[in-house]
Coordinates of C-alpha atoms in Angstrom, one line a residue:
X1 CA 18.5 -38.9 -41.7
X2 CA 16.1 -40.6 -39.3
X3 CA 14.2 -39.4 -36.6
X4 CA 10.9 -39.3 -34.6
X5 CA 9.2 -35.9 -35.3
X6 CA 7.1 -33.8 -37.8
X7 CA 8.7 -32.5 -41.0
X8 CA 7.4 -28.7 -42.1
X9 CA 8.4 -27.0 -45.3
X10 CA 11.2 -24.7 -44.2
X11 CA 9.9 -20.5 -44.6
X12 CA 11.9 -17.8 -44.8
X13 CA 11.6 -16.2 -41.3
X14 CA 12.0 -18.5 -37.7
X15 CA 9.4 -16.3 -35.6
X16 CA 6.9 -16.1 -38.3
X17 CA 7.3 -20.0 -38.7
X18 CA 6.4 -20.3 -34.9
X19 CA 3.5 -17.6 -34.6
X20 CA 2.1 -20.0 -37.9
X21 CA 1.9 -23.2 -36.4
X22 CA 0.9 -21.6 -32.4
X23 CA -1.6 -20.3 -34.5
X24 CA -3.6 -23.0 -35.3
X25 CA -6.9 -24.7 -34.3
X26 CA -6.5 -26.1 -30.4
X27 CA -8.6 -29.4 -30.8
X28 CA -5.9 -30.8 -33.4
X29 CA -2.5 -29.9 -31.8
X30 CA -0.9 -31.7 -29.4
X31 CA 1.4 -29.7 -26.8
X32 CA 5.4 -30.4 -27.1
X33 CA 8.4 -28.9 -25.6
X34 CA 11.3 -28.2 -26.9
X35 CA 14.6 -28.3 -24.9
X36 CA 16.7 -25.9 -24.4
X37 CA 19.5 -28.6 -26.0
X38 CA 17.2 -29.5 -28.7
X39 CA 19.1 -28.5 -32.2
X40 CA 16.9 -26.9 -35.4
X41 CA 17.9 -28.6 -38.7
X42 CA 18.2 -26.4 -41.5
X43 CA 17.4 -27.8 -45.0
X44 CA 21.0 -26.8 -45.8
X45 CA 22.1 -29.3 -43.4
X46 CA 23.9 -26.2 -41.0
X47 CA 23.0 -27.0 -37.4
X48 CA 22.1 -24.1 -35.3
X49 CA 21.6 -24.2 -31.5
X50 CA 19.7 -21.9 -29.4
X51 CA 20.4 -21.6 -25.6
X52 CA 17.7 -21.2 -23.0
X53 CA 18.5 -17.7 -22.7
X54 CA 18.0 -16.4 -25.8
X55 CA 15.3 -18.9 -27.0
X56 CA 12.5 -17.4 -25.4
X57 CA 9.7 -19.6 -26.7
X58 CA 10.2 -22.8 -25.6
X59 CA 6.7 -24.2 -25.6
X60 CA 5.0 -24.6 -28.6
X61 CA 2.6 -26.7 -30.5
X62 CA 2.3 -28.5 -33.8
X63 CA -0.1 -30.3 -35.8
X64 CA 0.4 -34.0 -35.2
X65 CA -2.6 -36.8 -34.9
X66 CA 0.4 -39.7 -34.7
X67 CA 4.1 -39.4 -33.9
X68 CA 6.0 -42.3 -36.2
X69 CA 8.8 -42.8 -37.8
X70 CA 9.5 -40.6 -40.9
X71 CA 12.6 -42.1 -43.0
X72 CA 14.3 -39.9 -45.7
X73 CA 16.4 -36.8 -45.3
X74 CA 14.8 -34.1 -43.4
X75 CA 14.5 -30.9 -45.3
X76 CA 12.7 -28.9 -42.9
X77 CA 12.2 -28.1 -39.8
X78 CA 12.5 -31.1 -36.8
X79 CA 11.1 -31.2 -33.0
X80 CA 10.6 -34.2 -31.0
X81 CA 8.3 -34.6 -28.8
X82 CA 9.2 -35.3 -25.2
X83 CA 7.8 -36.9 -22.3
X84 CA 6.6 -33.9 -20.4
X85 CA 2.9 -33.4 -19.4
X86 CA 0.6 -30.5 -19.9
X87 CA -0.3 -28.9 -16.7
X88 CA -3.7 -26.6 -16.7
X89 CA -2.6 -23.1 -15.5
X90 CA -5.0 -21.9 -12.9
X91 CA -8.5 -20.0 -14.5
X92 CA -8.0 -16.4 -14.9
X93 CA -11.6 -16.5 -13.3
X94 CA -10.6 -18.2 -10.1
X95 CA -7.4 -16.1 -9.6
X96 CA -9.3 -12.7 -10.2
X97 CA -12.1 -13.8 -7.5
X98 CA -9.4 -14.9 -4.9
X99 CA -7.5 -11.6 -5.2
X100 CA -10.6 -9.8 -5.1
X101 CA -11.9 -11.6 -2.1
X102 CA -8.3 -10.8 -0.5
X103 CA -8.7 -7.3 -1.1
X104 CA -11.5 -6.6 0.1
X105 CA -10.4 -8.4 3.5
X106 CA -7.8 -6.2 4.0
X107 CA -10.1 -3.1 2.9
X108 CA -12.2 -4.6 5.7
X109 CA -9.3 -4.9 8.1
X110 CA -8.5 -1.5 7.7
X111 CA -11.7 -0.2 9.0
X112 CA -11.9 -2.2 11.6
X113 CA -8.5 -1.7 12.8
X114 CA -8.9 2.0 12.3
X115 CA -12.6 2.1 14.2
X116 CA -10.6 0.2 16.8
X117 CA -7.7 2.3 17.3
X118 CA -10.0 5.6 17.5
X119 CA -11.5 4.3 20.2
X120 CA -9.3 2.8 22.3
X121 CA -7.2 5.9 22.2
X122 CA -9.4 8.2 22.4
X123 CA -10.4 6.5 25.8
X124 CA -6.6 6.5 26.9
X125 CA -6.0 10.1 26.2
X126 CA -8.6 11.1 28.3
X127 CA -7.8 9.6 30.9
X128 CA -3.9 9.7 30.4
X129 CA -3.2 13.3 29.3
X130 CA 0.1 12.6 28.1
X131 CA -0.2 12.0 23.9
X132 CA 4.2 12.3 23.3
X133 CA 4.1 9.4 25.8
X134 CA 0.8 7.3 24.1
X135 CA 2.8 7.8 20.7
X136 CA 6.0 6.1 22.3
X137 CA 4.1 3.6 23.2
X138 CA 2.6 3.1 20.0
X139 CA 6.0 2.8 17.8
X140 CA 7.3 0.7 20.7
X141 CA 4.6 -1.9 20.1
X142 CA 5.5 -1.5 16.3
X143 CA 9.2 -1.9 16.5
X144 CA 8.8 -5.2 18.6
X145 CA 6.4 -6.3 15.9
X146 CA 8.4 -5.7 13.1
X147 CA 11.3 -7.5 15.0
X148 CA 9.7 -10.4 15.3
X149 CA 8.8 -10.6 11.6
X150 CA 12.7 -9.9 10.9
X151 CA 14.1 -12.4 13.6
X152 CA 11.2 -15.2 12.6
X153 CA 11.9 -14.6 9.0
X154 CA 7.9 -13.6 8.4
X155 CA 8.9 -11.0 5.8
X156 CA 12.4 -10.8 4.7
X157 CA 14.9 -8.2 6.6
X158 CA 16.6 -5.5 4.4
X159 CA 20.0 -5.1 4.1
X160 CA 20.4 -1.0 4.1
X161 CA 23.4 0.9 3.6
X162 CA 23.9 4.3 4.9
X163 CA 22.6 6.5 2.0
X164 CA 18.9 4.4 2.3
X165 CA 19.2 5.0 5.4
X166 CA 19.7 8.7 5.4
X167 CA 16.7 9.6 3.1
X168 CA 14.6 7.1 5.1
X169 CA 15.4 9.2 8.3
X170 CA 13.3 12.7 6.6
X171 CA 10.2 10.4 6.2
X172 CA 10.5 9.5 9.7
X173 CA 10.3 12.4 11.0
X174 CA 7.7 13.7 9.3
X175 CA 5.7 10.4 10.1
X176 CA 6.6 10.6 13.9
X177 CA 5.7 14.5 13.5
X178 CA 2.4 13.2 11.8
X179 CA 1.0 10.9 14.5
X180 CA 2.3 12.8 17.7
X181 CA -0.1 15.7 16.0
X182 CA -3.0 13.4 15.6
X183 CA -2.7 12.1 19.1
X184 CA -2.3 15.5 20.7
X185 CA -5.7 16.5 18.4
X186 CA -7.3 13.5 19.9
X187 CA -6.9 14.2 23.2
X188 CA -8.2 17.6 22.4
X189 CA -11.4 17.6 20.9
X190 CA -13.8 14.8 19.8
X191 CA -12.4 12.0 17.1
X192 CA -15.3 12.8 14.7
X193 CA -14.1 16.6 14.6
X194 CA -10.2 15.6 14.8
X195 CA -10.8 13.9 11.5
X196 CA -13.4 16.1 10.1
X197 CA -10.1 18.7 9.7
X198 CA -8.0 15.9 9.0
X199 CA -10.2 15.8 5.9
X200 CA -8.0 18.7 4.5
X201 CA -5.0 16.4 4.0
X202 CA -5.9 17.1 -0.3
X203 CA -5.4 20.3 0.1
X204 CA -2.2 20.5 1.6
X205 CA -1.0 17.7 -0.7
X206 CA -2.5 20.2 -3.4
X207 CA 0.3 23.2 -2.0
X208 CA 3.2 21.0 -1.2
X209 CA 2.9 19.2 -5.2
X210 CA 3.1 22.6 -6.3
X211 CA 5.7 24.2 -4.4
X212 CA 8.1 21.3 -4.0
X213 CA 7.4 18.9 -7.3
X214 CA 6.3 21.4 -9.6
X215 CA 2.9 19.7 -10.0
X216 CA 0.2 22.3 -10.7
X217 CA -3.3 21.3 -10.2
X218 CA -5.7 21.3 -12.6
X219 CA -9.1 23.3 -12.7
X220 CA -11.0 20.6 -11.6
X221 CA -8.9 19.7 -8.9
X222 CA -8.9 23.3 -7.5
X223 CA -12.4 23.3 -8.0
X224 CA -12.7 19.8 -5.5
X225 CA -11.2 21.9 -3.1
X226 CA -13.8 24.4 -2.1
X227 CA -16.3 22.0 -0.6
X228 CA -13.5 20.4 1.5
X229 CA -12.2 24.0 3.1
X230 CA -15.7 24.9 3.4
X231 CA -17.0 22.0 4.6
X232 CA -13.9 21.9 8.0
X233 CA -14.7 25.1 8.4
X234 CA -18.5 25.1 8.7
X235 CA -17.8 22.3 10.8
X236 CA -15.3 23.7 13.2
X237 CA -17.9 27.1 13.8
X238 CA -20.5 24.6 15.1
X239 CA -18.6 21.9 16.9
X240 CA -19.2 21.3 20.5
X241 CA -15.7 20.4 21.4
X242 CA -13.8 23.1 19.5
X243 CA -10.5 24.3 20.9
X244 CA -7.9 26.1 19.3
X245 CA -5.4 23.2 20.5
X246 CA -7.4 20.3 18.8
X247 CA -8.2 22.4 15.8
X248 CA -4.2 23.4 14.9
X249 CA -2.7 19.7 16.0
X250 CA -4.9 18.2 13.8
X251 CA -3.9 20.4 10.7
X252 CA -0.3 19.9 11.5
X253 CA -0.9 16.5 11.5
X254 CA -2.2 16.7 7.7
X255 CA 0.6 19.0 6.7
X256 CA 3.2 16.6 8.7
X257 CA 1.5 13.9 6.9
X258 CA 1.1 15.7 3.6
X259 CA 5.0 16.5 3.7
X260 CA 5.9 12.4 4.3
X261 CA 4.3 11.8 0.5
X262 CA 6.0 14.6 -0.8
X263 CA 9.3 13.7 0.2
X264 CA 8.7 10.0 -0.9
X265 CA 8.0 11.3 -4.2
X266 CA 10.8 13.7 -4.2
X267 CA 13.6 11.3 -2.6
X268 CA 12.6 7.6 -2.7
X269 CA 11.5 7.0 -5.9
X270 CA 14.4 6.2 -7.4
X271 CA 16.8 5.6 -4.9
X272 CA 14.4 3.1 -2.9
X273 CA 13.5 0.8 -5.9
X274 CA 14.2 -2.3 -4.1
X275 CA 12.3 -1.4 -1.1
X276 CA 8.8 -2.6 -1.1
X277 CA 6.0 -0.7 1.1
X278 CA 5.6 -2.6 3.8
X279 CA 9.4 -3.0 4.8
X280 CA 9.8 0.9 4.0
X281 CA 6.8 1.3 6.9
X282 CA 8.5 -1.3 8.9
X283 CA 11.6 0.5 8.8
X284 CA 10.3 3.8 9.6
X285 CA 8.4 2.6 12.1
X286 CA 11.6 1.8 14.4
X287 CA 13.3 5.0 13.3
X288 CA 10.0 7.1 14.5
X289 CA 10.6 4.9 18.4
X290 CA 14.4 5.8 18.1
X291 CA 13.1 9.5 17.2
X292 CA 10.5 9.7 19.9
X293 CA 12.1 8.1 23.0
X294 CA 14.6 11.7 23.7
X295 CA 11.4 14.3 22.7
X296 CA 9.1 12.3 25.1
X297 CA 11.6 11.8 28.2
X298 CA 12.1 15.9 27.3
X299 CA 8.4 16.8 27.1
X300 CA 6.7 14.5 29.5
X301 CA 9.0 12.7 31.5
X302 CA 8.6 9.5 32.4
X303 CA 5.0 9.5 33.5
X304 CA 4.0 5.8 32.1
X305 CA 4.9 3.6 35.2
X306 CA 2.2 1.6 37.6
X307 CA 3.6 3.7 40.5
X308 CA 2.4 7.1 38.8
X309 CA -0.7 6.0 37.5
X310 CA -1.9 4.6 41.0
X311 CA -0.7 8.3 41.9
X312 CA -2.5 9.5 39.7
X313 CA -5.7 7.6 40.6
X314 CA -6.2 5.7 37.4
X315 CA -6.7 1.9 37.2
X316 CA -3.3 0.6 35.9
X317 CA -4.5 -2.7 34.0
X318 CA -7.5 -0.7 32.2
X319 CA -5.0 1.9 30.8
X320 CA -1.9 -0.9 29.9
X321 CA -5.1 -3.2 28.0
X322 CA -6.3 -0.2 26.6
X323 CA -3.0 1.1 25.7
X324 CA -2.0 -2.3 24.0
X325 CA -5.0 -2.6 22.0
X326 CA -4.8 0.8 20.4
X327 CA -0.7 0.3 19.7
X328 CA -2.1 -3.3 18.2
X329 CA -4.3 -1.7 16.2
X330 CA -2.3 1.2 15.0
X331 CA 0.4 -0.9 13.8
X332 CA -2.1 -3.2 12.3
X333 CA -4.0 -0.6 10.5
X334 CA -0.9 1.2 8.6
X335 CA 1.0 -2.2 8.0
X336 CA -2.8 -3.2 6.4
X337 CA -3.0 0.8 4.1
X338 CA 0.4 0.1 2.6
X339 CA -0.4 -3.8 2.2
X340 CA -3.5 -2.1 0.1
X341 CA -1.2 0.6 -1.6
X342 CA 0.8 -2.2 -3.3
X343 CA -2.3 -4.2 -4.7
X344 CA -4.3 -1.1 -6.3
X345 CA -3.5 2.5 -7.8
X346 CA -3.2 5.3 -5.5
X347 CA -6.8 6.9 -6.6
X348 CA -8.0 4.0 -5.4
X349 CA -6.6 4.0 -1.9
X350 CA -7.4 7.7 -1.4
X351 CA -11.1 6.6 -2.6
X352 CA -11.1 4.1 -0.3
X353 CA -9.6 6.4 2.6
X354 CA -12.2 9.0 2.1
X355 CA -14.4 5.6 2.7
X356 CA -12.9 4.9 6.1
X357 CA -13.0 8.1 7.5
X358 CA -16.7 8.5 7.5
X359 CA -16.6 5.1 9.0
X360 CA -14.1 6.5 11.7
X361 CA -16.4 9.3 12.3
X362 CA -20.3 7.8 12.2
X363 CA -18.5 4.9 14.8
X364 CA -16.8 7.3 17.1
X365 CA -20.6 9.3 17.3
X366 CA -22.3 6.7 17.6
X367 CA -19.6 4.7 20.5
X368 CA -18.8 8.2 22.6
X369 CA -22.0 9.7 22.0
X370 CA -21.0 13.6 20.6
X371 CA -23.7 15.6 20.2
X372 CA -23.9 16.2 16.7
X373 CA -26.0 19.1 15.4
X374 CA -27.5 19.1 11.8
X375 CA -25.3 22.1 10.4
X376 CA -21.8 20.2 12.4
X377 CA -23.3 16.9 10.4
X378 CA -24.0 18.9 7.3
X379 CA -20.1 20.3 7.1
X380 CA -18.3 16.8 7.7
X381 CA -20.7 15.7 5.1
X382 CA -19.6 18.5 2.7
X383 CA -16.0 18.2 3.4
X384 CA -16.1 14.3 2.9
X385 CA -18.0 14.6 -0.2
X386 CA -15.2 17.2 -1.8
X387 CA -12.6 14.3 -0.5
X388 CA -14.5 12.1 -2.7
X389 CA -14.6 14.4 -5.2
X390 CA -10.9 15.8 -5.5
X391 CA -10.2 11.8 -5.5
X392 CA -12.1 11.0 -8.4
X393 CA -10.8 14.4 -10.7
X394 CA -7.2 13.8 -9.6
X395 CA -7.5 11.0 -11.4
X396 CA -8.2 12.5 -14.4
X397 CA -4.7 13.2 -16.5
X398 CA -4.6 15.7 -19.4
X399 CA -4.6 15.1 -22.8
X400 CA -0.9 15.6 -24.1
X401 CA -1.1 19.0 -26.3
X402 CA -0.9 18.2 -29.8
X403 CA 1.4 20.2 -32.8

C-alpha cells in the first residue's frame, strides 16, 4: 500500500497511542488534522472508521521533520496530513485581563447607577409623596426597555409556556412587594438610614433558609449576625429622621426581598434551567408593571398627570426629568447586579453589595447633607462591618463528617 503519511508501530490500546505521541516535545511536531472521514489502518488490514461524533480528538500531533512518500505495506498506524493551518488561540493572559477589566466596569456601573438612583428618588419622593405611583413609574420605564431589547433582537425573547410562567408570577410579587417597600421607606426617612436597616437583609435570608429550605446556619454565621442587629438598632435610637413608618417599610422590604431568593431557590432551580438571569429579571420586570398598575390606581389614584402636579404647585418638567432618570437608573442598576451574578459566585456579589451600600450611604450624606452624629456613624459602621462579615463566613462550607 502507498500513501503520504507517518508509519508508527501499532500498540495495544487507541487512546494511550494518542495521549503518547500528543505527549511529546512541541519544537519537533508539526500540527495535523485528521478528518472526520479519515479511516485508521489496522496492521491486520481491517478498516475501521470513526464518525465525528464519537471521535472526539480530532486534532493531534505527530513527530514528522518531512512528509514523503513511504512505499511498502503499512503495518501501523496512518494519518495524512492536510492542508489546514494552525491558528494561535487567544493568550489565557489577555482573555483573563479583558474579563477582568469587564467586570469591574459593570461593578462600577452598579454604583454609580445605584448612587444615582438614590438620589434622584429620594428628591422625587419628597416632593411627590406618592411612592405606589414613583414605583409604577419605575417598572413602566423597565417594561418599555426590555421591549425594545425583545422587538430589536438585543437579547433574545423567551418562549414561556404557562407552568414558567406561573412560578415566575410568586417572584414577582415579592420583587414588586420589595421595591414598593423601599420606595415607601425612602420617602420616609433619610436614604443613609433606609439602607442602614436594609442592612438586615442576612438575617432574614438567615430565618427564611431555615424555615423554608431546611438550611441551618452555622455557628459562625449566627455569630456574623449580632453586629448587623446591633449595629440597625444602635443606629435607629440615634437617627435624626426616625419614624416608625420608614423604619418598618424598610424591613419589609428586606423580608419581601429576602422571600424573592428564597422562592428562586425553592421553585426555579430546576424548572427554570433554560432561563438565564437577566431574561428572568426582564421578565419579572413586566409582570411587577402588570402587578402594580390595579394596587396603584387603588391606593393612589391617578395623581401623576401635568394637570395635578401644577395643582399641586410642583414644577412638572423637574419631577418628569427627575422621575426618568431615577426609572433609568433603577432598571439599569438591577439589569447591571444580575449581569454581575452570572459572571462570579454569589459570596462575591453579596461582598460586593455590602460594598455598594456604604457607597449609597457616605454619597447620600454627603449629596443631602444628614446630620450624622458619631454614635448614628458608629452603628451603620457596625452593621456594615457584620454584612461583611456574615459574607465572608457564609462562604465557608463544612467539612463532610467522616465514618
Amino acid at each position: 500500500m502507498q500513501g503520504a503519511g507517518l508509519v508508527l508501530r501499532p500498540l495495544p490500546s487507541l487512546s494511550t497511542n494518542l495521549r503518547r505521541i500528543s505527549a511529546a516535545s512541541s519544537s519537533r511536531f508539526n500540527p495535523i488534522y485528521l478528518p472526520s472521514s479519515e479511516k485508521l489502518i489496522l496492521r491486520n488490514d481491517q478498516s475501521l472508521s470513526f464518525a465525528s461524533d464519537s471521535f472526539s480528538c480530532r486534532k493531534f500531533t505527530m513527530l514528522a521533520h518531512n512528509f514523503g512518500s513511504f512505499k511498502g505495506k503499512s503495518d501501523g498506524v496512518m494519518a495524512r496530513a492536510t492542508e489546514d493551518t494552525f491558528v494561535p488561540e487567544e493568550s489565557p493572559k489577555s482573555k483573563s485581563f479583558s474579563d477582568t477589566l469587564v467586570l469591574g466596569l459593570l461593578f462600577a456601573l452598579w454604583g454609580i447607577f445605584n448612587v444615582y438612583f438614590n438620589i434622584y428618588n429620594k428628591q422625587v419622593l419628597k416632593a411627590f409623596h406618592y411612592p405606589v405611583t414613583i414605583s409604577l413609574v419605575q417598572f413602566g420605564f423597565g417594561t418599555i426597555v426590555v421591549a425594545l431589547m425583545w422587538a430589536f433582537n438585543l437579547y433574545k425573547r423567551p418562549k414561556l409556556s404557562g407552568a414558567q410562567l406561573a412560578a415566575i408570577l410568586p417572584l414577582a410579587v415579592v420583587h414588586t412587594l420589595g421595591n414598593l417597600f423601599t420606595n415607601m421607606s425612602l420617602g420616609k426617612v433619610s436614604v443613609s438610614f433606609t439602607h442602614t436597616v436594609k442592612a438586615m437583609e442576612p438575617f432574614f435570608s438567615v430565618i427564611l433558609s431555615s424555615m423554608f429550605l431546611g438550611e441551618l446556619p452555622t455557628i459562625l454565621v449566627v455569630s456574623s449576625l449580632f453586629p448587623v442587629v446591633g449595629g440597625v438598632a444602635l443606629a435607629s435610637m440615634t437617627e435624626v429622621s426616625f419614624n416608625w413608618a420608614g423604619f418598618w417599610s424598610a424591613m419589609a422590604s428586606n423580608l419581601s426581598n429576602q422571600s424573592r431568593n428564597v422562592l428562586s431557590k425553592k421553585m426555579m432551580v430546576k424548572k427554570e434551567e433554560s432561563l438565564d438571569n437577566v431574561t428572568l429579571f426582564s421578565i419579572i420586570t413586566v409582570m411587577s408593571f402588570i402587578l402594580n398598575i390595579p394596587v396603584a390606581l387603588f391606593m393612589e389614584g391617578v395623581k401623576f398627570t401635568p394637570s395635578y402636579l401644577q395643582a399641586a404647585g410642583l414644577n412638572v418638567n423637574e419631577i418628569y426629568t427627575r422621575s426618568l432618570l431615577a426609572a433609568l437608573c433603577f432598571h439599569a442598576y438591577q439589569q447591571v447586579a444580575y449581569m454581575i451574578l452570572q459572571r462570579v459566585s454569589p459570596v462575591t456579589h453579596s461582598v460586593a453589595n455590602c460594598v455598594k451600600r456604604v457607597v449609597v450611604i457616605v454619597s447620600s450624606v454627603l449629596f443631602f447633607r444628614t446630620p450624622v452624629s458619631p454614635v448614628n456613624a458608629l452603628g451603620t459602621a457596625i452593621a456594615l462591618a457584620g454584612v461583611f462579615l456574615y459574607s465572608r463566613v457564609n462562604s465557608i462550607k463544612p467539612k463532610p463528617k467522616t465514618a
